[in-house]
Coordinates of C-alpha atoms (C1' of nucleotides) in Angstrom, one line a residue:
Chain Q
X21 CA 225.2 33.6 -133.0
X22 CA 224.7 30.7 -130.2
X23 CA 223.6 28.0 -132.9
X24 CA 226.8 28.7 -134.7
X25 CA 228.9 28.2 -131.5
X26 CA 227.9 24.6 -130.7
X27 CA 227.7 23.8 -134.2
X28 CA 231.2 24.6 -134.7
X29 CA 232.0 22.6 -131.5
X30 CA 230.6 19.6 -133.1
X31 CA 232.4 19.7 -136.3
X32 CA 235.7 19.9 -134.4
X33 CA 235.0 17.0 -132.2
X34 CA 233.9 15.1 -135.7
X35 CA 237.0 15.9 -137.1
X36 CA 239.0 14.5 -134.7
X37 CA 237.4 11.0 -135.1
X38 CA 240.1 8.6 -136.3
X39 CA 239.8 6.7 -139.2
X40 CA 238.6 3.3 -139.0
X41 CA 236.6 4.4 -136.0
X42 CA 233.2 5.8 -135.1
X43 CA 231.1 8.2 -132.9
X44 CA 227.8 8.1 -131.4
X45 CA 225.6 11.3 -132.1
X46 CA 225.4 11.5 -128.3
X47 CA 228.9 11.0 -128.0
X48 CA 229.9 13.7 -130.0
X49 CA 227.8 16.0 -128.3
X50 CA 228.9 15.1 -124.9
X51 CA 232.7 15.4 -126.0
X52 CA 231.5 18.7 -127.6
X53 CA 230.5 19.8 -124.3
X54 CA 226.9 19.6 -124.9
X55 CA 225.1 16.6 -123.3
X56 CA 221.7 15.5 -124.8
X57 CA 222.3 17.4 -127.8
X58 CA 222.6 14.2 -130.0
X59 CA 219.7 15.6 -132.4
X60 CA 221.5 18.8 -132.7
X61 CA 224.5 17.2 -134.0
X62 CA 222.4 15.3 -136.7
X63 CA 221.1 18.6 -137.5
X64 CA 224.3 20.0 -137.6
X65 CA 225.4 17.2 -140.4
X66 CA 222.5 17.9 -142.4
X67 CA 223.4 21.4 -142.9
X68 CA 227.0 20.5 -143.8
X69 CA 228.4 22.8 -146.9
X70 CA 229.2 20.8 -149.8
X71 CA 233.0 21.6 -149.8
X72 CA 233.6 20.5 -146.1
X73 CA 236.2 17.7 -145.6
X74 CA 234.3 16.6 -142.4
X75 CA 233.9 13.0 -142.0
X76 CA 230.3 12.9 -141.3
X77 CA 230.4 8.8 -142.4
X78 CA 232.1 8.3 -139.2
X79 CA 229.2 9.4 -136.9
X80 CA 226.2 6.7 -136.4
X81 CA 223.7 6.3 -133.7
X82 CA 223.9 4.5 -130.7
X83 CA 222.4 1.5 -132.0
X84 CA 225.6 1.2 -134.0
X85 CA 223.7 1.5 -137.5
X86 CA 223.2 4.3 -139.9
X87 CA 220.7 6.5 -139.1
X88 CA 219.1 6.2 -142.8
X89 CA 216.9 4.0 -144.3
X90 CA 218.6 1.0 -145.9
X91 CA 217.1 1.5 -149.4
X92 CA 218.1 5.2 -149.4
X93 CA 221.3 6.1 -151.3
X94 CA 222.8 8.1 -148.3
X95 CA 222.7 4.7 -146.4
X96 CA 224.6 2.8 -148.7
X97 CA 227.1 5.6 -149.4
X98 CA 228.0 6.0 -146.0
X99 CA 228.0 2.4 -145.3
X100 CA 230.5 1.9 -148.1
X101 CA 232.6 4.7 -147.1
X102 CA 233.0 3.0 -143.5
X103 CA 234.0 -0.4 -144.9
X104 CA 236.3 1.2 -147.1
X105 CA 238.1 2.6 -143.8
X106 CA 238.2 -0.9 -142.5
X107 CA 235.1 -0.9 -140.5
X108 CA 233.2 -3.9 -140.9
X109 CA 229.5 -4.5 -140.8
X110 CA 227.5 -7.0 -138.9
X111 CA 223.6 -7.5 -140.1
X112 CA 223.6 -3.9 -141.2
X113 CA 225.0 -2.8 -138.1
X114 CA 228.4 -1.9 -136.4
X115 CA 229.8 -3.5 -133.6
X116 CA 230.4 -0.3 -131.2
X117 CA 232.4 -2.7 -128.8
X118 CA 235.2 -3.0 -131.6
X119 CA 234.9 0.2 -133.5
X120 CA 233.4 3.1 -130.9
X121 CA 235.8 6.0 -130.6
X122 CA 235.5 6.9 -126.8
X123 CA 237.5 9.8 -127.4
X124 CA 241.1 11.2 -127.2
Chain C
dA77 C1' 204.8 19.5 -135.9
dA78 C1' 209.2 16.8 -137.4
dC79 C1' 213.8 15.3 -136.9
dA80 C1' 220.7 12.0 -139.8
dT81 C1' 218.8 10.3 -131.7
dG82 C1' 219.3 8.2 -126.5
dA83 C1' 218.3 6.0 -122.2
dC84 C1' 215.9 2.6 -119.7
dC85 C1' 213.7 -2.1 -119.6
dT86 C1' 213.2 -6.7 -121.2
dT87 C1' 214.0 -11.0 -123.8
dT88 C1' 216.9 -13.9 -126.3
dG89 C1' 221.2 -16.1 -127.3
Chain I
dC279 C1' 226.7 -13.7 -116.6
dC280 C1' 227.5 -10.5 -120.4
dA281 C1' 226.1 -8.9 -125.1
dA282 C1' 222.7 -7.7 -128.7
dA283 C1' 218.0 -6.7 -130.2
dG284 C1' 213.7 -4.1 -130.3
dG285 C1' 210.0 -1.1 -127.8
dC286 C1' 208.4 3.1 -125.4
dC287 C1' 209.4 7.7 -123.8
dA288 C1' 212.2 11.7 -122.9
dT289 C1' 215.3 16.1 -124.8
dG290 C1' 216.4 19.9 -127.3
dT291 C1' 216.7 22.4 -132.0

DNA sequence: AACATGACCTTTG
DNA sequence: CCAAAGGCCATGT
């Protein structure tokens, strides 16, 4: 099951994201050792089990914004959670120059 | 064919 | 000059 292999690595990297910081899909993919697999990361989060303690809310796209439509409950949920960790929002976007987690 | 994206390029502040 | 924002095409599942 090669698919499960990189999915597991994505989970590991995402779990290493410190509180108050965020990472991009591509960044997670690259840190996991699978460049150009940003969308696979999104797919990974999409198939997350309900009982997982994975901080998926700290993963955003390269634009610094949440990959969900603004009117979506998922968007508000993720944003609320990020702000709760001390991450600020600017025009519905996050200043990556301030919160982006470059790695360990 | 569709997707929880990224990079490159150009314009604005 | 650097940072941010929007548009178009490329990548891999």
